[in-house]
mmCIF file of C-alpha atoms in Angstrom:
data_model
loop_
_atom_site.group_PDB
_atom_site.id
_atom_site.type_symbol
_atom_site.label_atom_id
_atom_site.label_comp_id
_atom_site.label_asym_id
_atom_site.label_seq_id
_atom_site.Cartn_x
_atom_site.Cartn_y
_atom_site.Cartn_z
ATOM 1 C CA UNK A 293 94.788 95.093 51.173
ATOM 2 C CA UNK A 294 98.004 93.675 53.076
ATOM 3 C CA UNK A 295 98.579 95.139 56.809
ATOM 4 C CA UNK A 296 101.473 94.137 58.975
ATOM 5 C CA UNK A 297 100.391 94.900 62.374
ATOM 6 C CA UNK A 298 103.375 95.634 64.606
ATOM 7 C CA UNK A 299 103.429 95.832 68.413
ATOM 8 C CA UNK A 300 104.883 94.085 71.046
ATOM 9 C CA UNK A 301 101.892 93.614 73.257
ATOM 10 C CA UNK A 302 101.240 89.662 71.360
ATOM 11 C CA UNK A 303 97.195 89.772 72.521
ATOM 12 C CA UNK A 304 96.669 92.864 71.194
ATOM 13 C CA UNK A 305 98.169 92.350 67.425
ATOM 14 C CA UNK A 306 96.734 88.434 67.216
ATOM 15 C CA UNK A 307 93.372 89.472 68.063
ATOM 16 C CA UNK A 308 93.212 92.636 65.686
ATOM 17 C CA UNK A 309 94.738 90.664 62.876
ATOM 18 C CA UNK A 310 91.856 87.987 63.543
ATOM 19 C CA UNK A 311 89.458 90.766 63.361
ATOM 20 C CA UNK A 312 90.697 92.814 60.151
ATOM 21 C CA UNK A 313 90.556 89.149 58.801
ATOM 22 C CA UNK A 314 86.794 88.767 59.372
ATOM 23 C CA UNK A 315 86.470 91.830 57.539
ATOM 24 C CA UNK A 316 88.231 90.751 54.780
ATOM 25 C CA UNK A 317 91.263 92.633 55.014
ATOM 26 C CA UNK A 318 94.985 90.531 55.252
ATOM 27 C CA UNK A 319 96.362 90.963 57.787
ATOM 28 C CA UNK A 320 99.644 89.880 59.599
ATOM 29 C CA UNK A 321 101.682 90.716 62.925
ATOM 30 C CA UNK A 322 105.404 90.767 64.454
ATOM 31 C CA UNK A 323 106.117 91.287 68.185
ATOM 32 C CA UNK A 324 109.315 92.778 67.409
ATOM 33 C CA UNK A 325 110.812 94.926 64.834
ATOM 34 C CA UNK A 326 113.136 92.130 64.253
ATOM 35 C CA UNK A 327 110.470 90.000 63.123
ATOM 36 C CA UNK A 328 108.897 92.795 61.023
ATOM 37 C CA UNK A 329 111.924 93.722 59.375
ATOM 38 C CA UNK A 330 111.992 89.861 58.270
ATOM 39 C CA UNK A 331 108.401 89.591 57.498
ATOM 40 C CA UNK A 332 108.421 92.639 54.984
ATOM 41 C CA UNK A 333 111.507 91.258 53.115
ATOM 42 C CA UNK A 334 110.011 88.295 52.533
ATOM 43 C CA UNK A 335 106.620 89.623 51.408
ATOM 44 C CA UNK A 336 105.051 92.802 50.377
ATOM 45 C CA UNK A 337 102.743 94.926 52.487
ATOM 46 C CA UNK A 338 100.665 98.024 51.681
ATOM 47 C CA UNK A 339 99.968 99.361 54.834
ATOM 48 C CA UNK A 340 102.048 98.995 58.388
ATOM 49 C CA UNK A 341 100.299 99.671 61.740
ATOM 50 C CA UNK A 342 103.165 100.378 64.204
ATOM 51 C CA UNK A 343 103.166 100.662 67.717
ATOM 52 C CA UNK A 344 105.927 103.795 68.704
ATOM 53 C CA UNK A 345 107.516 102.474 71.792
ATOM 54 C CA UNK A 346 108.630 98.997 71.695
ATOM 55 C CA UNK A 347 112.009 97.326 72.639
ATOM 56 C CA UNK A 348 114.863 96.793 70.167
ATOM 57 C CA UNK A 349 114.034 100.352 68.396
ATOM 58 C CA UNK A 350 110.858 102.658 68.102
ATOM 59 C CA UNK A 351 108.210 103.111 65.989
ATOM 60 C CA UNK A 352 109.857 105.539 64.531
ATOM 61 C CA UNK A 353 113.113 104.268 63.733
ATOM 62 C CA UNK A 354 111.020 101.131 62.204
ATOM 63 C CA UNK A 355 109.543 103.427 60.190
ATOM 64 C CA UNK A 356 113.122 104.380 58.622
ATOM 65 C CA UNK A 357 113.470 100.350 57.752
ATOM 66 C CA UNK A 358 110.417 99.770 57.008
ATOM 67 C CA UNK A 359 110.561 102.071 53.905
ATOM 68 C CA UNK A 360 114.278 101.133 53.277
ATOM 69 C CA UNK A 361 113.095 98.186 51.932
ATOM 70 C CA UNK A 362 109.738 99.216 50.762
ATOM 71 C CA UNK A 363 109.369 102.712 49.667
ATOM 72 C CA UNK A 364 105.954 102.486 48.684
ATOM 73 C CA UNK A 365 105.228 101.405 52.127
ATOM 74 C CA UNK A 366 102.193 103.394 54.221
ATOM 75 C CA UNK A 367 101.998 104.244 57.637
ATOM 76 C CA UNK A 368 99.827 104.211 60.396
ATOM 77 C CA UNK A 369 101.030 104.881 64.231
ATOM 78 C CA UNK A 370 98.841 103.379 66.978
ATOM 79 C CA UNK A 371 100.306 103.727 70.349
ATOM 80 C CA UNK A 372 98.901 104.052 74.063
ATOM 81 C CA UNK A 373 101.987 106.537 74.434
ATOM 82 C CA UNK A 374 100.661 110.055 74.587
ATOM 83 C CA UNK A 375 103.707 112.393 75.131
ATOM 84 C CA UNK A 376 103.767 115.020 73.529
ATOM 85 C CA UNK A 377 106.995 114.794 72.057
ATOM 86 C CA UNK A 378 105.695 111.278 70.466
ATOM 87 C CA UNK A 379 102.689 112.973 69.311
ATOM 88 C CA UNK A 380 104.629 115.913 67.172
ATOM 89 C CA UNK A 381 107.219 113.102 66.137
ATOM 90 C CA UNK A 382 104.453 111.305 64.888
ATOM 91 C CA UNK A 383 102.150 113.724 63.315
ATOM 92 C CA UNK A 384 104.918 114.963 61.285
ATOM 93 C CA UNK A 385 105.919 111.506 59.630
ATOM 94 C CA UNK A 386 102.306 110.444 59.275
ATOM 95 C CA UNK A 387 99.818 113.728 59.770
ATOM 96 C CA UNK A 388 97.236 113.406 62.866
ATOM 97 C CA UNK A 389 94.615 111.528 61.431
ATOM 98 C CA UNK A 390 97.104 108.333 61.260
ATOM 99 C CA UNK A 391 98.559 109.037 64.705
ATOM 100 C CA UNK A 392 95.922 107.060 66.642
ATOM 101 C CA UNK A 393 95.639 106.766 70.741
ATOM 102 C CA UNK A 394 94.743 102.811 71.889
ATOM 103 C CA UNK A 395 92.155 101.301 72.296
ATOM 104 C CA UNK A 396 91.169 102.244 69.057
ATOM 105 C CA UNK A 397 88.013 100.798 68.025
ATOM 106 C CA UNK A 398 87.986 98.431 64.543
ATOM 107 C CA UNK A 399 85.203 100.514 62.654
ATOM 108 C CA UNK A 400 87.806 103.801 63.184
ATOM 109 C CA UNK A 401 90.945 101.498 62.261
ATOM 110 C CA UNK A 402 89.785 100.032 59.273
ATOM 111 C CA UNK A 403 88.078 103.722 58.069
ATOM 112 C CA UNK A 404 92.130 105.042 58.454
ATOM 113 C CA UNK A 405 93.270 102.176 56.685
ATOM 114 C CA UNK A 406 91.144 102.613 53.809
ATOM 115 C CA UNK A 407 91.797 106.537 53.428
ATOM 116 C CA UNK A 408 95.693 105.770 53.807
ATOM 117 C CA UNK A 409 95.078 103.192 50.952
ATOM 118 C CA UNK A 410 93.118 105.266 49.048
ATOM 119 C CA UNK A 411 93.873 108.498 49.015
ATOM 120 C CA UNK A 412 97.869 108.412 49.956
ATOM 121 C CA UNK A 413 97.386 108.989 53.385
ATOM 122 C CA UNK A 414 95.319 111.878 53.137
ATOM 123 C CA UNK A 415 92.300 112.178 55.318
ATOM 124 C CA UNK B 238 124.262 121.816 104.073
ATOM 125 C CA UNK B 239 121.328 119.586 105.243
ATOM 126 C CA UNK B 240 118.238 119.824 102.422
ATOM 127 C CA UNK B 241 114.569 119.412 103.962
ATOM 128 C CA UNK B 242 112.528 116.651 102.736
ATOM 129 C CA UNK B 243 110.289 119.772 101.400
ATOM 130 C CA UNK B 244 112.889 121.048 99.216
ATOM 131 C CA UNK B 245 113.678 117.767 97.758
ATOM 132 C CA UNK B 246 110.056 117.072 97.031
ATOM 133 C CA UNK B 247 110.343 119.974 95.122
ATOM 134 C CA UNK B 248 113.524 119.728 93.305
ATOM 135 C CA UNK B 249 112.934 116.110 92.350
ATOM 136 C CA UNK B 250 109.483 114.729 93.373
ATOM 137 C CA UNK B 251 107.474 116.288 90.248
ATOM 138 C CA UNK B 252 109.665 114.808 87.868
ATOM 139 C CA UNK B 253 110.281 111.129 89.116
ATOM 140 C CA UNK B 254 106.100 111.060 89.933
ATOM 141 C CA UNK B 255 105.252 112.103 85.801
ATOM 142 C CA UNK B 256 107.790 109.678 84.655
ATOM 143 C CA UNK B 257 106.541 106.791 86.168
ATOM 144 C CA UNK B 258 102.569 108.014 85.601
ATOM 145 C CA UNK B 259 103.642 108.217 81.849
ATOM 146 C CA UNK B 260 105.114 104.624 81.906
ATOM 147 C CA UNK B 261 102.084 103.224 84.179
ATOM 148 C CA UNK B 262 99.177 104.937 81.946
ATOM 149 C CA UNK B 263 100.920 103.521 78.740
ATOM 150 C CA UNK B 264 101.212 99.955 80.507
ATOM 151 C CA UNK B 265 97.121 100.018 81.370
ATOM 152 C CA UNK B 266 96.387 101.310 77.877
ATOM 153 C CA UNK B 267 97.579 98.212 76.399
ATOM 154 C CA UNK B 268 95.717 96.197 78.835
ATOM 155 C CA UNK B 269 92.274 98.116 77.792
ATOM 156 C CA UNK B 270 93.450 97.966 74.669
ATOM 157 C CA UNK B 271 93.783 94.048 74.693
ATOM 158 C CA UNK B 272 90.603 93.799 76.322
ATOM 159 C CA UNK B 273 89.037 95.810 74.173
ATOM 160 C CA UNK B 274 90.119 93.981 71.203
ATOM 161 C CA UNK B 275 88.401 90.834 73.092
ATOM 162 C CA UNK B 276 85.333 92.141 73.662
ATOM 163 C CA UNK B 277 85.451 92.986 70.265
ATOM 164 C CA UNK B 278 85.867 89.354 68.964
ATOM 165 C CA UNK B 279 83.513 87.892 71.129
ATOM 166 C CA UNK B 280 80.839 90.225 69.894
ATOM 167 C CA UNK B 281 82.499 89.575 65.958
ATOM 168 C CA UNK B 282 81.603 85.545 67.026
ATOM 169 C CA UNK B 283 78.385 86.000 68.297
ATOM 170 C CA UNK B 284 77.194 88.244 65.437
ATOM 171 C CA UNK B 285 78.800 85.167 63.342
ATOM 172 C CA UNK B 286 76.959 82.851 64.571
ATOM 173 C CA UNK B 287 73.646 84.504 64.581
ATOM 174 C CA UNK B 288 74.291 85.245 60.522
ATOM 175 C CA UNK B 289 74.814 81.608 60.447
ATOM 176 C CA UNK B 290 71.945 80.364 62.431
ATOM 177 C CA UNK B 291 74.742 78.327 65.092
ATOM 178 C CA UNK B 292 75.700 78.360 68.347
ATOM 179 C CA UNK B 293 78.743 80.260 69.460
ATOM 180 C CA UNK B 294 81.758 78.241 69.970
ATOM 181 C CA UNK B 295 81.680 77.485 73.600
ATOM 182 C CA UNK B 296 85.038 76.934 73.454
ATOM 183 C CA UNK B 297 86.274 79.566 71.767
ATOM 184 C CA UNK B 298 84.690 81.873 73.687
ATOM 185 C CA UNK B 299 86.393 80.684 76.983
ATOM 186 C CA UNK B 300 89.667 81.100 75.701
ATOM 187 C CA UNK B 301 88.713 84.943 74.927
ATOM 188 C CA UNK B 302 87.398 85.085 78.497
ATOM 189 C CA UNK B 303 90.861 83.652 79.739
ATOM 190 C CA UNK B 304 92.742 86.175 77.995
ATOM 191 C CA UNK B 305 90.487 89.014 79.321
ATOM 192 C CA UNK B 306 90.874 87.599 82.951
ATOM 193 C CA UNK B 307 94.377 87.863 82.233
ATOM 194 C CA UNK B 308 94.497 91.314 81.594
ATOM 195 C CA UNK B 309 92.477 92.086 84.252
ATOM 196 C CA UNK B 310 94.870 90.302 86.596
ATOM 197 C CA UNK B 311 98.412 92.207 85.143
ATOM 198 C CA UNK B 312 95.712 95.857 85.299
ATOM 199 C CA UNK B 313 94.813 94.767 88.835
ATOM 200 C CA UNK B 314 98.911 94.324 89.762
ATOM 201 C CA UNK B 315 99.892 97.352 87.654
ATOM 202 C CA UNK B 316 96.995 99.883 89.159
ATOM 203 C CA UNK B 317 98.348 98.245 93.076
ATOM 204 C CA UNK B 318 101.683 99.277 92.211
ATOM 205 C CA UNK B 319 100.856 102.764 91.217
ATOM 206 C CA UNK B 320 98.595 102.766 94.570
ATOM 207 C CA UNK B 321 101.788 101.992 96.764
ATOM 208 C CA UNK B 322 103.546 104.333 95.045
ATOM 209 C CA UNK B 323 101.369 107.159 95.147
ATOM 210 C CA UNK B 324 100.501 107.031 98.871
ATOM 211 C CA UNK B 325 104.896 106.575 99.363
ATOM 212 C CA UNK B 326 104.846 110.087 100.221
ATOM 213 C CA UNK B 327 102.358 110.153 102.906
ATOM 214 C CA UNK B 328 104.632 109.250 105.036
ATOM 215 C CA UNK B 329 107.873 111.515 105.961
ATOM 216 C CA UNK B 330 109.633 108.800 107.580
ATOM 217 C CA UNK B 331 109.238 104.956 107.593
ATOM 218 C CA UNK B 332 110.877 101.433 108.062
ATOM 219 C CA UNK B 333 111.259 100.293 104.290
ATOM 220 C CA UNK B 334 112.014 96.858 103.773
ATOM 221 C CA UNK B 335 114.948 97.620 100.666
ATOM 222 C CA UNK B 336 114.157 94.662 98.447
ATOM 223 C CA UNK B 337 110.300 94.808 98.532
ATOM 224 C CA UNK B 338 111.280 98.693 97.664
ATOM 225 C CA UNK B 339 113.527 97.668 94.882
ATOM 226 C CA UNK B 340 110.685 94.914 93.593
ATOM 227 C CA UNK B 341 108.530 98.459 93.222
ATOM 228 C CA UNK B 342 110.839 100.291 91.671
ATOM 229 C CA UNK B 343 111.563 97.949 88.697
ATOM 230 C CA UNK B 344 107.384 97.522 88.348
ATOM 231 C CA UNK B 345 106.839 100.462 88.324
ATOM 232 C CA UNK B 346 109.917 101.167 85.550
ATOM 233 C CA UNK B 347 109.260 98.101 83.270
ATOM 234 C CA UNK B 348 108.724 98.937 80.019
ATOM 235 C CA UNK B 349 111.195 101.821 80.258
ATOM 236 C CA UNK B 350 114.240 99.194 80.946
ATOM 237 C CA UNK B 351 112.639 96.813 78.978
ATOM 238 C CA UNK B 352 112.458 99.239 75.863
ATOM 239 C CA UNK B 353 115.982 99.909 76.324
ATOM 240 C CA UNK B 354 116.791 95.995 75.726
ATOM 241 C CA UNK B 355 117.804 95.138 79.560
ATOM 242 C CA UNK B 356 117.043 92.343 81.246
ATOM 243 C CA UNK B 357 117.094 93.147 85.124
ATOM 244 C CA UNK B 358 117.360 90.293 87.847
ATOM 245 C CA UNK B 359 116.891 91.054 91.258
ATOM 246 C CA UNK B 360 118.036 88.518 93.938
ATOM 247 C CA UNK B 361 116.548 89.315 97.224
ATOM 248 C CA UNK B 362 118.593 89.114 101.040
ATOM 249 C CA UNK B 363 117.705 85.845 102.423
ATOM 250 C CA UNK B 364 117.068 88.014 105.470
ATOM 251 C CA UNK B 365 115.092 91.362 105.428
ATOM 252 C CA UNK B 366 116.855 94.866 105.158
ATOM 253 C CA UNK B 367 115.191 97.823 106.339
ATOM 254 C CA UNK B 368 116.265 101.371 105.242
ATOM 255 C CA UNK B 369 114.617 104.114 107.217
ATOM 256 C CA UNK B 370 112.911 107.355 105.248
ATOM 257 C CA UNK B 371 110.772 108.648 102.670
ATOM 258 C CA UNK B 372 109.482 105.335 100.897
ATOM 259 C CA UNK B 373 108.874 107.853 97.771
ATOM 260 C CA UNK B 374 112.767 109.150 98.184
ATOM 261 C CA UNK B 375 114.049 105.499 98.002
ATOM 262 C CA UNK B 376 112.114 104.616 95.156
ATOM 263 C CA UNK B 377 113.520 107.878 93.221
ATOM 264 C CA UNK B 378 117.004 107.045 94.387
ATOM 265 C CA UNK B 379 117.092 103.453 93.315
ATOM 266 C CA UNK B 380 115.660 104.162 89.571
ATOM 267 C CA UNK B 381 117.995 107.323 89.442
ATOM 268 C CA UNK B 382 120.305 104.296 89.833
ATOM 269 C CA UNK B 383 118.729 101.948 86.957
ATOM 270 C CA UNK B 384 117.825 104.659 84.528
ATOM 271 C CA UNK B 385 121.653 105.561 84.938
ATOM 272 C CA UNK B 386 122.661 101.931 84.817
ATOM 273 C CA UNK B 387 120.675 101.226 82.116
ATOM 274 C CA UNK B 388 121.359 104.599 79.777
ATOM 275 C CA UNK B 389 124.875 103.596 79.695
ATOM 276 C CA UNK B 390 124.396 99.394 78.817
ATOM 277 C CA UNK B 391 124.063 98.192 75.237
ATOM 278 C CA UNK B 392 120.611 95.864 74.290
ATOM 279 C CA UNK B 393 121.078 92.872 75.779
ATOM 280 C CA UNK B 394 122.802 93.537 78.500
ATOM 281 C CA UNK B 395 121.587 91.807 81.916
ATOM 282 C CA UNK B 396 121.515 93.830 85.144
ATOM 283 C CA UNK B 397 122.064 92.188 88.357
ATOM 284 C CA UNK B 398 120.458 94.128 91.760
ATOM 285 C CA UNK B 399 121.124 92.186 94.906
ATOM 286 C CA UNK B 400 121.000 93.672 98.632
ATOM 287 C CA UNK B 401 123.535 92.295 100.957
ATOM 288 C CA UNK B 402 126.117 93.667 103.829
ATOM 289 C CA UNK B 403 129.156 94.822 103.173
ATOM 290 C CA UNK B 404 132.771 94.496 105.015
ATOM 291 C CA UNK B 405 131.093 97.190 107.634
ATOM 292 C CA UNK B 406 128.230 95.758 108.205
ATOM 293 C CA UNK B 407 126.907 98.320 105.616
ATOM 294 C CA UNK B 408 123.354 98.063 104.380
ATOM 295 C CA UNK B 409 124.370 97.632 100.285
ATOM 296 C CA UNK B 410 122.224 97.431 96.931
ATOM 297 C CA UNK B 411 124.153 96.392 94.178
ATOM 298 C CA UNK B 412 124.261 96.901 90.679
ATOM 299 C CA UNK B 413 126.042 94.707 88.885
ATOM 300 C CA UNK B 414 126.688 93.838 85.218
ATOM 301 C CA UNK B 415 128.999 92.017 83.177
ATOM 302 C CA UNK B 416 129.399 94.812 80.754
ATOM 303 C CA UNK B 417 130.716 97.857 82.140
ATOM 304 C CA UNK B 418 128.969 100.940 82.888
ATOM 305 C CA UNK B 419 129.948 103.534 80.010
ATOM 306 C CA UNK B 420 130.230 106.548 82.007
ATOM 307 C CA UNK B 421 130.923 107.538 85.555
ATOM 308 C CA UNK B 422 129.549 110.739 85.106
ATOM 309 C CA UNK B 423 125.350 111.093 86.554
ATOM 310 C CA UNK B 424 125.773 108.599 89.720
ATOM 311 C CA UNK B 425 125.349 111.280 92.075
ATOM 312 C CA UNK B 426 122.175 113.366 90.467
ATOM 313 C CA UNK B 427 120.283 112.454 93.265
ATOM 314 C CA UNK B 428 122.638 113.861 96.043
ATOM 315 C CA UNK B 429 120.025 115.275 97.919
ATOM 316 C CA UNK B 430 117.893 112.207 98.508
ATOM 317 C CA UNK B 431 121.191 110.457 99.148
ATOM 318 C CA UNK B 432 121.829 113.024 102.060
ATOM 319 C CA UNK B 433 118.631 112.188 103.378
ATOM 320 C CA UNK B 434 119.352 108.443 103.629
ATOM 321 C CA UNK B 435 122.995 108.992 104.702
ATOM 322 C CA UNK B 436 124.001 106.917 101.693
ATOM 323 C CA UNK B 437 126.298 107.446 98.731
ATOM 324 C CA UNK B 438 126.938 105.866 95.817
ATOM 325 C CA UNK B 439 130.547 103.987 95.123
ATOM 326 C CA UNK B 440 131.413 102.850 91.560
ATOM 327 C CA UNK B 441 134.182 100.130 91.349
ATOM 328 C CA UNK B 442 137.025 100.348 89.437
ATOM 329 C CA UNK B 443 136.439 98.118 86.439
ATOM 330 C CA UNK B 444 132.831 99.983 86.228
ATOM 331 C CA UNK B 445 131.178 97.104 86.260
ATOM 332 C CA UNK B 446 129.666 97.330 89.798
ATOM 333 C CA UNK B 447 127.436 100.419 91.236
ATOM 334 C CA UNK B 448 126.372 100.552 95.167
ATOM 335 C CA UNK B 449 124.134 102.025 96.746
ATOM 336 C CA UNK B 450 125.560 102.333 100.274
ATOM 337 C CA UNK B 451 123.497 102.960 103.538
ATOM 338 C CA UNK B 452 125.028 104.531 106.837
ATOM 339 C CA UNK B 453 128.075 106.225 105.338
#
């Protein structure tokens, strides 16, 4: 399984990616969309784990990019954002159970990414 | 017509307060969050090197601490500034030094302007400039300012905030960029904490240049 882990807190998306990696899973990060952009037209992902409010654009607009480039592309929101226009925004691109509310502990993150892999995003 | 400070508080105060507590609560999520990714690898080491019969990386394990001290530090700053903030309305009526009121206002605002792509440099007075009023009024009134300011720049653009005097003698914060300011349309949508600092709001010509005048 390839993640690209995308938020602009730096600490946050090393240290997960380190993690997922101990668990075997692949996993990479960008601090910007920029860089994520980049990253996912140089390689292919299956799953990206985006943050919603970040500079340059949202998580939503990456979203739109994102699958510009790679339809097949899945999606997990993980944000520490909890308006409620956020939360409808991203509930309806994603469903609930793949709108998640930092911190967000490994054992729940990985249990997401497995049921987005697996089952097409369905929980 | 005069407004009371009451009927401000309630025309304005609710919404500037849940703005900023949205911004702040976001800002010390991603510090748990970091931390709690932290903990998490120092536990993921130590149950690594029990499997493997070694002793954790000393090392290692002080740079985690580092970056956990770290986050407690920017918490510690972020939950001070939402302390200051939240007792500004306890009093009616204060001396406010204007550039440790503008330092506030842009911590407590961060990610907002820094979402929107703006990078925001505030040069203090050599001297100190004191403003008299609601601390929690003059905190609305300079990010009605900057959310204005910075709704109408492009990504990229750089802000400049600097208090001085002007040709009067005037108590002045400036806004200043080299791009100009799309719209003249919003500066006044705080006119009623502008009446209660006798202040207004002039926009130069080239709309490049916002003040925020004291002692009209």
């Amino acid at each position: 399984m390839q993640i690209l882990l995308v938020d602009d807190e730096k600490e946050l998306v090393s240290t997960l990616a380190e993690r997922l990696g101990y668990r075997g899973i692949d996993a990479h990060w960008a601090v910007t969309p920029n860089d994520a952009v980049a990253m996912l037209s140089e390689q292919s992902y299956d799953i990206a784990v985006l943050d919603v409010q970040m500079p340059e654009m949202n998580g939503f607009e990456l979203k739109e990019r994102m699958e510009a480039i790679s339809p097949e592309l899945k999606f997990i929101f993980m944000t520490g954002h909890g308006s409620e226009e956020c939360y409808h925004e991203g509930c309806s691109q994603t469903g609930e159970a793949f709108y998640l509310v930092k911190p967000v502990e490994i054992d729940s993150l990985i249990e997401k990414l497995n049921q987005v892999m697996h089952n097409g995003g369905k929980p | 017509m005069k407004h009371t400070v009451q009927e401000i508080t309630d025309q304005y105060g609710p919404a500037y307060f849940g703005r900023m507590g949205a911004t702040i609560s976001h800002d010390i999520k991603n510090c748990l969050a970091i931390m709690n990714e932290n903990t998490g690898l120092m536990s993921d080491h130590l149950m690594m090197a029990q499997k493997n019969g070694v002793p954790p990386d000393i090392e290692r394990f002080s740079g985690i601490v580092q970056r956990i001290e770290k986050q407690i530090g920017r918490a510690d700053g972020i939950v001070k500034s939402l302390s200051t903030f939240s007792h500004s309305m306890d009093k009616p009526e204060q001396q406010i030094d204007l550039d440790e009121a503008v330092t506030l206002a842009l911590a407590l605002g961060a990610r907002i302007i820094a979402n929107k792509g703006i990078k925001v440099n505030h040069t203090g007075a050599a001297g100190k400039f004191y403003v008299n009023g609601s601390l929690f009024f003059l905190l609305s009134l300079i990010w009605s300012i900057l959310e204005n300011a910075t709704e109408t720049l492009a990504s990229g653009a750089v802000l400049n905030i600097s208090s001085m005097k002007d040709e009067k003698s005037r108590i002045c914060l400036s806004f200043q960029c080299e791009q100009p300011f799309v719209s003249d349309s919003g500066w006044q949508t705080s006119g009623l904490a502008l009446d209660l600092f006798q202040a207004e709001i002039v926009l130069d010509d080239q709309h490049t240049r916002v003040d925020l005048v004291f002692g009209k």
